[in-house]
PDB file of C-alpha atoms and ligand atoms in Angstrom:
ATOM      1  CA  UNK A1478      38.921   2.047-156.732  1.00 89.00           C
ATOM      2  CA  UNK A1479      36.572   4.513-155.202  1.00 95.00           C
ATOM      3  CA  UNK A1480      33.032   2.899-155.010  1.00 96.00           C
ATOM      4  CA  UNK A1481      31.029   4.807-152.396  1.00 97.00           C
ATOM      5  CA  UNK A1482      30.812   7.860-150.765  1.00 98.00           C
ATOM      6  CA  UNK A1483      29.820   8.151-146.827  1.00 98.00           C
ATOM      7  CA  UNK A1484      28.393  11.733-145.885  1.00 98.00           C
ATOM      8  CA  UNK A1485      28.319  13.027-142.393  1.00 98.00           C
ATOM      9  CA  UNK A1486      25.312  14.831-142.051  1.00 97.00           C
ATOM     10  CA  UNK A1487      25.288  18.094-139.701  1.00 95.00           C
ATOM     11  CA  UNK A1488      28.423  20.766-141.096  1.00 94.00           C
ATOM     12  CA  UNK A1489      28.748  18.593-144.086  1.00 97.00           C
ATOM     13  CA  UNK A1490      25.293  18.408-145.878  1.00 98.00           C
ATOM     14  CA  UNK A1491      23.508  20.774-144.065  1.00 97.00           C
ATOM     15  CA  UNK A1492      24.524  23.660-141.754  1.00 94.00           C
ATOM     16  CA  UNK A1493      22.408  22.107-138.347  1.00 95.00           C
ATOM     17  CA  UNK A1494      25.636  22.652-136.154  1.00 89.00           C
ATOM     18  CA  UNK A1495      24.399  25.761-135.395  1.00 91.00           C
ATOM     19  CA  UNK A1496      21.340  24.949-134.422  1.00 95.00           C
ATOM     20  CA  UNK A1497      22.827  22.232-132.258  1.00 96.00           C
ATOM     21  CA  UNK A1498      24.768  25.230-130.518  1.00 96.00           C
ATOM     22  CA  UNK A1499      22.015  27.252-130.121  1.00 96.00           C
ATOM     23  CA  UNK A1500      20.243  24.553-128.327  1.00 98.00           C
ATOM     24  CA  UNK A1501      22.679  23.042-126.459  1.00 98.00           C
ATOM     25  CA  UNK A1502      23.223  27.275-125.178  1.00 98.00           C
ATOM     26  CA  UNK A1503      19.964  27.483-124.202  1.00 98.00           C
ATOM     27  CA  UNK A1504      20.178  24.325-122.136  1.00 98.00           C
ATOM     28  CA  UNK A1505      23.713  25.720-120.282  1.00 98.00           C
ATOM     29  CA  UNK A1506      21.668  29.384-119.536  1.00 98.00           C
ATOM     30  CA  UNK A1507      18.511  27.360-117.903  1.00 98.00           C
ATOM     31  CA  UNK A1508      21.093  25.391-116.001  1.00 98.00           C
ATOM     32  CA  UNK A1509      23.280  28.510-114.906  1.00 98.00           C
ATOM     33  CA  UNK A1510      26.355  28.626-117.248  1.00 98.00           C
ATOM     34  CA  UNK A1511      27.435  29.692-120.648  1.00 98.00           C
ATOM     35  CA  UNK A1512      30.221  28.086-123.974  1.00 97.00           C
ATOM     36  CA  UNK A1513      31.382  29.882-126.660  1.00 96.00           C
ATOM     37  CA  UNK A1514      31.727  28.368-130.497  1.00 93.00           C
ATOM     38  CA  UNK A1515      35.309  27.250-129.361  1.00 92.00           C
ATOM     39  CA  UNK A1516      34.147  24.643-126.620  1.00 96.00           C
ATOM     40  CA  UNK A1517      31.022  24.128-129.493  1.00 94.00           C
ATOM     41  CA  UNK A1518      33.754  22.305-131.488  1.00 89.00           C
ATOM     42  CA  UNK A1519      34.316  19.319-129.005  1.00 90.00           C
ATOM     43  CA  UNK A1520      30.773  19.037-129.367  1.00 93.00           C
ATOM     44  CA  UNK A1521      30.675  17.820-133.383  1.00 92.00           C
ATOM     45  CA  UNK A1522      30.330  14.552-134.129  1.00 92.00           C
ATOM     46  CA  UNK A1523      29.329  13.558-130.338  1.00 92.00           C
ATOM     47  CA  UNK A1524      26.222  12.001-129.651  1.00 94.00           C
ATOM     48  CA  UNK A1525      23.145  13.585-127.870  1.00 96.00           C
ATOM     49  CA  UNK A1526      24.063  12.346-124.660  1.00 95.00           C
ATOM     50  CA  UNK A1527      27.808  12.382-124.628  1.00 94.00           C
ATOM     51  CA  UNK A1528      27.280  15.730-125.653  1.00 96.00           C
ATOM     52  CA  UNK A1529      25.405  17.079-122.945  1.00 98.00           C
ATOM     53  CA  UNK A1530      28.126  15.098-120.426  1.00 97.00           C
ATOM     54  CA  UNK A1531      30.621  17.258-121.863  1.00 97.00           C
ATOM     55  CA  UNK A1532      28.445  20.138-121.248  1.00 98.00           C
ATOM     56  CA  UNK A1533      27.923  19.492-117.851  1.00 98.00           C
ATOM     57  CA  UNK A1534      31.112  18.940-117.091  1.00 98.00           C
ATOM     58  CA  UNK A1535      32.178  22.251-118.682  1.00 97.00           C
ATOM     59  CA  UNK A1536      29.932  23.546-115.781  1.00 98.00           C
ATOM     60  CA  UNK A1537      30.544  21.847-113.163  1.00 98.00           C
ATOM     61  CA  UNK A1538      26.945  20.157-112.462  1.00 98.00           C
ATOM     62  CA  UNK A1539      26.346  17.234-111.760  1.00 97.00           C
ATOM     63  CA  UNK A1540      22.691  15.754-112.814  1.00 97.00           C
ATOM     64  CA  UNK A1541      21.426  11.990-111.859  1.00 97.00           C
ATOM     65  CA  UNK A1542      20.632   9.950-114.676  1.00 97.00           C
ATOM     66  CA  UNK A1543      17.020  10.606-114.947  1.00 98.00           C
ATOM     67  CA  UNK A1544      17.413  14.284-114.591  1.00 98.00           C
ATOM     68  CA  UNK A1545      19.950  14.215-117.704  1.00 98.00           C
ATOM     69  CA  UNK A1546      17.346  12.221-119.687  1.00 97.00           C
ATOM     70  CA  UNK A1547      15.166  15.402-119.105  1.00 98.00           C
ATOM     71  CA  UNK A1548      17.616  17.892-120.167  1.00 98.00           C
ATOM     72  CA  UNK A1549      18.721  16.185-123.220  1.00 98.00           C
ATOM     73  CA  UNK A1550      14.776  15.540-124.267  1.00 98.00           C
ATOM     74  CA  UNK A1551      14.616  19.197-124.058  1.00 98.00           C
ATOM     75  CA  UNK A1552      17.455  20.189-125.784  1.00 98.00           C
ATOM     76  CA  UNK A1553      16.283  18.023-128.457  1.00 98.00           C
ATOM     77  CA  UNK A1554      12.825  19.765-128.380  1.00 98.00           C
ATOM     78  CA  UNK A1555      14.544  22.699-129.062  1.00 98.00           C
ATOM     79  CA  UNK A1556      16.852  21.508-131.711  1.00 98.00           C
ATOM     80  CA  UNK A1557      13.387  20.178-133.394  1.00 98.00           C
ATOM     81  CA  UNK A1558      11.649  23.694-133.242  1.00 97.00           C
ATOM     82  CA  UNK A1559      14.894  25.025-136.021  1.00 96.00           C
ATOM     83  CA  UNK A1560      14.710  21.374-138.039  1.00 96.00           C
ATOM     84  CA  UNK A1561      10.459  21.792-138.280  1.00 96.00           C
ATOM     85  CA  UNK A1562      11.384  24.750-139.894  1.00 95.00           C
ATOM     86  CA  UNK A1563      14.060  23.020-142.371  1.00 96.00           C
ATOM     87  CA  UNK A1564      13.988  23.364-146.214  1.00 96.00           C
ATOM     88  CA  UNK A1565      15.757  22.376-149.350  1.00 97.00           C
ATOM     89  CA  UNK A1566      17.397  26.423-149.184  1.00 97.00           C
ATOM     90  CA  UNK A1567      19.309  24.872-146.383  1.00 97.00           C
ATOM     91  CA  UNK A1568      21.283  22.014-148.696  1.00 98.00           C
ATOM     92  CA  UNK A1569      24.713  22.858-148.493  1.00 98.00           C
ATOM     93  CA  UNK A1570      26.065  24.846-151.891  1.00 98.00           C
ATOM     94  CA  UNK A1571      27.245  22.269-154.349  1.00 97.00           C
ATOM     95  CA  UNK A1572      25.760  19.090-152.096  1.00 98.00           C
ATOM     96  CA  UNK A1573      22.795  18.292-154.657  1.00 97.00           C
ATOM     97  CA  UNK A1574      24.924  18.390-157.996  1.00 97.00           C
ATOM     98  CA  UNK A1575      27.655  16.345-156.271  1.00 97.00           C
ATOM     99  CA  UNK A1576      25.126  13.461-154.898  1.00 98.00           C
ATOM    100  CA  UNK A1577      23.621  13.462-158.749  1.00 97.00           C
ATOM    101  CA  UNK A1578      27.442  12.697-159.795  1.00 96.00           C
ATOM    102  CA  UNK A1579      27.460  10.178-157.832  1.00 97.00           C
ATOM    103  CA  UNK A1580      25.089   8.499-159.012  1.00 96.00           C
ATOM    104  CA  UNK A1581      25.636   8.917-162.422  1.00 96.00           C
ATOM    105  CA  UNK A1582      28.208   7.330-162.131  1.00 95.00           C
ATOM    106  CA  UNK A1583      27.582   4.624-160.040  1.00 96.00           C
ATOM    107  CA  UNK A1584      29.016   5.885-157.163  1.00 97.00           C
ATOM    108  CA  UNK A1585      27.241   4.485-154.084  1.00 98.00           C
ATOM    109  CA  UNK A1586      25.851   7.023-151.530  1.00 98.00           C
ATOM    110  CA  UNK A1587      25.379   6.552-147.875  1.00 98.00           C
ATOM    111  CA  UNK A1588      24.864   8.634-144.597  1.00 98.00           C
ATOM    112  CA  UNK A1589      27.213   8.302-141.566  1.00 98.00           C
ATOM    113  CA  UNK A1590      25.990  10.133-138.583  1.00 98.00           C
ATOM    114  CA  UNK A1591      25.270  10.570-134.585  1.00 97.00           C
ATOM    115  CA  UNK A1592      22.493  12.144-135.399  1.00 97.00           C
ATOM    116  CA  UNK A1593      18.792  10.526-134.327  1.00 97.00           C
ATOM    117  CA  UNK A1594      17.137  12.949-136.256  1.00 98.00           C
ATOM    118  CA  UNK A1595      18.717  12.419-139.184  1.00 98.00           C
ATOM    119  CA  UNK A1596      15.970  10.410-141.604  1.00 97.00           C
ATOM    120  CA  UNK A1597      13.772  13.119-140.491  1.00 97.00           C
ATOM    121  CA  UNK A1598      16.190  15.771-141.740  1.00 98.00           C
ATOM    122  CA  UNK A1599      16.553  14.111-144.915  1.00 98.00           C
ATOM    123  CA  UNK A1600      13.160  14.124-145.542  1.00 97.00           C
ATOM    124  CA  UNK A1601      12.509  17.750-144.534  1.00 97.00           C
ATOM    125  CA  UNK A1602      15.093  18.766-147.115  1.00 98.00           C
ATOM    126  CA  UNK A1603      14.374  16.473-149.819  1.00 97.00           C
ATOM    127  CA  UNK A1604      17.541  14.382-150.321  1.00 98.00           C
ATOM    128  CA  UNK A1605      16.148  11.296-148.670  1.00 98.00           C
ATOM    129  CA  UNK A1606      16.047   9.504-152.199  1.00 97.00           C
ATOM    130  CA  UNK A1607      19.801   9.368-152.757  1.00 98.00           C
ATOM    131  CA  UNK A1608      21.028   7.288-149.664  1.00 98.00           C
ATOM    132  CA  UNK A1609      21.526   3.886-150.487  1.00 98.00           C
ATOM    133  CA  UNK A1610      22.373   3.174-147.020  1.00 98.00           C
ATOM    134  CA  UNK A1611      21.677   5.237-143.764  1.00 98.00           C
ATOM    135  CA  UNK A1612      23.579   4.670-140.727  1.00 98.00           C
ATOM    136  CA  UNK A1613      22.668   7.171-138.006  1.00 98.00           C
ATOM    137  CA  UNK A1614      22.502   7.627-133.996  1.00 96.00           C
ATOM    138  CA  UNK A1615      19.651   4.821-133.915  1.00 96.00           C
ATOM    139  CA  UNK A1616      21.723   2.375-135.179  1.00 97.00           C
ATOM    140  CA  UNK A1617      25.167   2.888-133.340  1.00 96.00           C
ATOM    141  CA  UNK A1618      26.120   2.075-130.285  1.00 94.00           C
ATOM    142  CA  UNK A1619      29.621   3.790-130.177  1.00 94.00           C
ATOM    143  CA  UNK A1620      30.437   7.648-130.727  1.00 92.00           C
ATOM    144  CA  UNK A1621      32.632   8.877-133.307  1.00 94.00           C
ATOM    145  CA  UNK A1622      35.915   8.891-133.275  1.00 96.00           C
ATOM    146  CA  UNK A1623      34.563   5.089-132.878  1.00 97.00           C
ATOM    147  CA  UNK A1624      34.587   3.984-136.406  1.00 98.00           C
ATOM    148  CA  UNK A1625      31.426   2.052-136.206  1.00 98.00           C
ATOM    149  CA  UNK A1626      28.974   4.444-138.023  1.00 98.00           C
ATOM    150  CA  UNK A1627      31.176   4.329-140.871  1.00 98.00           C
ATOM    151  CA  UNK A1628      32.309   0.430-140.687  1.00 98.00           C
ATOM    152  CA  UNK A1629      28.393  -0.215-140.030  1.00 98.00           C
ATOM    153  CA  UNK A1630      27.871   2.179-143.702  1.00 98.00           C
ATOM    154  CA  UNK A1631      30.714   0.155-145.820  1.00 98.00           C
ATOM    155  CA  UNK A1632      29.464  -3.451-144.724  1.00 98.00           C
ATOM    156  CA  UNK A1633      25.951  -1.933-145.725  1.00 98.00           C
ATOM    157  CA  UNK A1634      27.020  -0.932-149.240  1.00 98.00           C
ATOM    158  CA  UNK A1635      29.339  -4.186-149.525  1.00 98.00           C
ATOM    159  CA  UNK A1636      31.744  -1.737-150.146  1.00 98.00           C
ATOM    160  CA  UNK A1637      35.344  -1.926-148.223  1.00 98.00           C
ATOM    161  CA  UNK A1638      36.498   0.896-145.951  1.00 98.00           C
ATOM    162  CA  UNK A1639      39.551   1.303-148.642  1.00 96.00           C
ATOM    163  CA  UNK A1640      36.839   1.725-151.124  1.00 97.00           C
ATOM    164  CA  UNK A1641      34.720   4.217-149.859  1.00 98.00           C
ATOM    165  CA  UNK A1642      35.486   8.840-149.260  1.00 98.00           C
ATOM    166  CA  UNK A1643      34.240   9.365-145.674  1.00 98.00           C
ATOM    167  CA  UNK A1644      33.189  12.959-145.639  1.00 98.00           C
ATOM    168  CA  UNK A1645      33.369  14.771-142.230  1.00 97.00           C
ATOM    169  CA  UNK A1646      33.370  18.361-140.536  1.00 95.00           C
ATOM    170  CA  UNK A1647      34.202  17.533-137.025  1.00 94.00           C
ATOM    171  CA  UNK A1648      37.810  15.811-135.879  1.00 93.00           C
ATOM    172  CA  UNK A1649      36.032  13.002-134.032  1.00 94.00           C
ATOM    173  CA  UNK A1650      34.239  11.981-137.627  1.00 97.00           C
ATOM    174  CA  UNK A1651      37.863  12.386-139.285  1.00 98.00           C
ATOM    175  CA  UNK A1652      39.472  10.456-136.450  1.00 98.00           C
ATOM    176  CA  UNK A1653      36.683   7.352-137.022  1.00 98.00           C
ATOM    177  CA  UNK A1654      37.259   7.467-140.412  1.00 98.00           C
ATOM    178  CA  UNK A1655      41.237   7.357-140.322  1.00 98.00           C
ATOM    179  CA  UNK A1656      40.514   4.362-137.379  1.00 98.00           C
ATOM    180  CA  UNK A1657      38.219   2.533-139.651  1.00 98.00           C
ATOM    181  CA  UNK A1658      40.905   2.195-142.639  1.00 98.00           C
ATOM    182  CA  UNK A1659      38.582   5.583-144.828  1.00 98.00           C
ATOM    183  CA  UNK A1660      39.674   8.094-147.110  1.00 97.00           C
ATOM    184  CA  UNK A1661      39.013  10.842-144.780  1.00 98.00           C
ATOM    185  CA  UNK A1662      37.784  14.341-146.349  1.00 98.00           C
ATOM    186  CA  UNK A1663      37.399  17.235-144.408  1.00 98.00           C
ATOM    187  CA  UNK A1664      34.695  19.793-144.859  1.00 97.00           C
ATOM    188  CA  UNK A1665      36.330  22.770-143.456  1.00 96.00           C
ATOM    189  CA  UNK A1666      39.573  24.082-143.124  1.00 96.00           C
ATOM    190  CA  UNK A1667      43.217  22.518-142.966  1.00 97.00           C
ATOM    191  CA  UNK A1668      43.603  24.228-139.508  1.00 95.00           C
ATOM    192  CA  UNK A1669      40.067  22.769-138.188  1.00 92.00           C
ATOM    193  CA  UNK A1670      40.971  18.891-139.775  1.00 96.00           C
ATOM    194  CA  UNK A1671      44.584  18.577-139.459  1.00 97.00           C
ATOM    195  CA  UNK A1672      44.505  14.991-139.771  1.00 98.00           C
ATOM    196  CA  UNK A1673      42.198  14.560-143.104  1.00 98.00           C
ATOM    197  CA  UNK A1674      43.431  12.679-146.101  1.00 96.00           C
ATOM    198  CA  UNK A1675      42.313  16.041-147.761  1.00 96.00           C
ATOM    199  CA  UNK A1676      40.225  19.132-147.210  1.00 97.00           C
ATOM    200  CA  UNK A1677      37.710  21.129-149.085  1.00 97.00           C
ATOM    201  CA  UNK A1678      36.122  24.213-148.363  1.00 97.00           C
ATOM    202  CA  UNK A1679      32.870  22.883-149.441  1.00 97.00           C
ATOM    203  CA  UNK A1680      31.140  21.259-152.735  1.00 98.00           C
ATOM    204  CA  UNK A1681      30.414  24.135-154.649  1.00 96.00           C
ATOM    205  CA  UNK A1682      32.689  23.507-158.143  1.00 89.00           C
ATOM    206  CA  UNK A1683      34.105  20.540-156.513  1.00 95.00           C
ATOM    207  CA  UNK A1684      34.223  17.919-160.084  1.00 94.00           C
ATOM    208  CA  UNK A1685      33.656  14.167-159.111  1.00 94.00           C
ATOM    209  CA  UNK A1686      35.594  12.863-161.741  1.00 91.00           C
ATOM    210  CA  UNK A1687      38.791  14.828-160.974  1.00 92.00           C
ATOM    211  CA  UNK A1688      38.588  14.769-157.356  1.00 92.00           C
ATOM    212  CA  UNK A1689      38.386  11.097-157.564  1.00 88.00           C
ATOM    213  CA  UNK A1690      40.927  11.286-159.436  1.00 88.00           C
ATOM    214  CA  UNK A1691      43.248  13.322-156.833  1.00 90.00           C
ATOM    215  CA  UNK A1692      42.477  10.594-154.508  1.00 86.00           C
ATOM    216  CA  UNK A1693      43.978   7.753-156.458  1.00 82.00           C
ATOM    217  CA  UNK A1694      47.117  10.157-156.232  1.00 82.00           C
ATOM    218  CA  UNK A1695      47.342  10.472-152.134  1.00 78.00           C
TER     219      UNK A1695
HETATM  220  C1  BG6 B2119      26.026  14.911-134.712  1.00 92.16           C
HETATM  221  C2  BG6 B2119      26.268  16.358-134.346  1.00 92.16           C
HETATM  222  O1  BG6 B2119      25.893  14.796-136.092  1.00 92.16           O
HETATM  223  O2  BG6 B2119      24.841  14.419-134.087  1.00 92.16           O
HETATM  224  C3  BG6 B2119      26.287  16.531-132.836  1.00 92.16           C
HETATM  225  O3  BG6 B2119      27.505  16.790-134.894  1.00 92.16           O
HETATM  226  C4  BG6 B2119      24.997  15.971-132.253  1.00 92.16           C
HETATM  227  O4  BG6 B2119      26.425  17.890-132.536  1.00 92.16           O
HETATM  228  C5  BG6 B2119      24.827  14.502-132.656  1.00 92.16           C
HETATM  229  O5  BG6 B2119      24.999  16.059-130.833  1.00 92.16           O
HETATM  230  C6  BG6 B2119      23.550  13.884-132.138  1.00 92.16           C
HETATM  231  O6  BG6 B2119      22.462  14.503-132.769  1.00 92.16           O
HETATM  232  P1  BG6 B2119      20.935  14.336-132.325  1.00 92.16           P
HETATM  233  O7  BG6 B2119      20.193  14.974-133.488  1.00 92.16           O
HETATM  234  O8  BG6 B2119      20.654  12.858-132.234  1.00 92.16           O
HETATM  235  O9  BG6 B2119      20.752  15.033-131.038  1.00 92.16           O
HETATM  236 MG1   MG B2120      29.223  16.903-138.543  1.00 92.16          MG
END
């Protein structure tokens, strides 16, 4: 029996990837380099500073500890000039009427993220009230496709992993949540997620009841 649901946050609730990429461009052109949306993808799911390891990597600079602080502060100070900005017009179609399903029907609700900003997010758009349980980059101390953010959400919501929908746009988040013993549902396409349980486009006309109900049948 499904009792929760456990929402990724950026791609799946609200569209912040691209402001990620944005950012995370701007940092690669002050340091010399360029990535298109392609490389952008290994980049979902990953924390701040894993992220920016990857980045580097991609080209080819190598940064002491300290300096990489730096970078990723400013990134982040960046990122936080598109979130200031954030409003409820940004919700994902279909997210709101799907997170008032669940709960009226008693469908737990919780947040599953690498994101530090994400309670801050929340707020900005106005969905803070629905999460039971947030789990998010402050609380973690392994990156998806570790299945810690989500194991930490279940135990939260005394809920087990068999119990609760794991809902994820990047194939790290899917990979944690297939590790971790989830239902794994892609936001996206089959192409992008592979691997999910299932996949939907989005939430726009997606019914609770039945789509529960496909579950039970997978
Ligand atoms: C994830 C995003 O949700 O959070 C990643 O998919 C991002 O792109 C990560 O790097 C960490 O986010 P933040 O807001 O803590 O820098
Ligand atoms: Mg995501």
């Amino acid at each position: 029996m499904i009792k929760a649901c456990i929402f990724d946050l950026d791609g799946v609730i609200v569209d912040t990837a691209r402001y990620h990429f944005v950012a995370w461009k701007k940092l690669a052109n002050a340091l010399g380099f360029d990535f298109d949306e392609a490389f952008n993808e290994k980049l979902k799911g990953v924390s701040r500073i894993e992220s920016l390891n990857l980045i580097l990597e991609k080209g080819g600079v190598t940064l002491t500890e300290s300096e990489k602080e730096q970078w990723a502060a400013r990134k982040n100070d960046w990122y936080l000039e598109y979130i200031e900005k954030m409003t409820e017009d940004e919700i994902l179609p279909g997210v709101a009427a799907f997170l008032q399903s669940c709960r009226a029907e008693g469908i737990k609700i919780g947040l599953g993220s690498a994101s530090k900003n994400a309670p801050m997010i929340l707020e900005r758009i106005g969905l803070m009230e629905y999460f039971d349980v947030i789990i998010d980059g402050n609380k973690t101390s392994r990156s998806k496709p570790d299945p810690e953010v989500f194991l930490l959400g279940a135990q939260a919501l005394s809920c087990e992993p068999r119990e609760c929908v794991v809902f994820e746009d990047a194939e790290k988040g899917i990979e944690a949540a297939l590790a971790g013993g989830f239902f794994a549902v892609g936001v996206g396409t089959k192409e992008q997620l592979p691997e999910a349980h299932l996949v939907i486009s989005g939430f726009e006309n997606i019914d609770l009841t039945q789509f529960i109900q496909t579950l039970r049948n997978i």
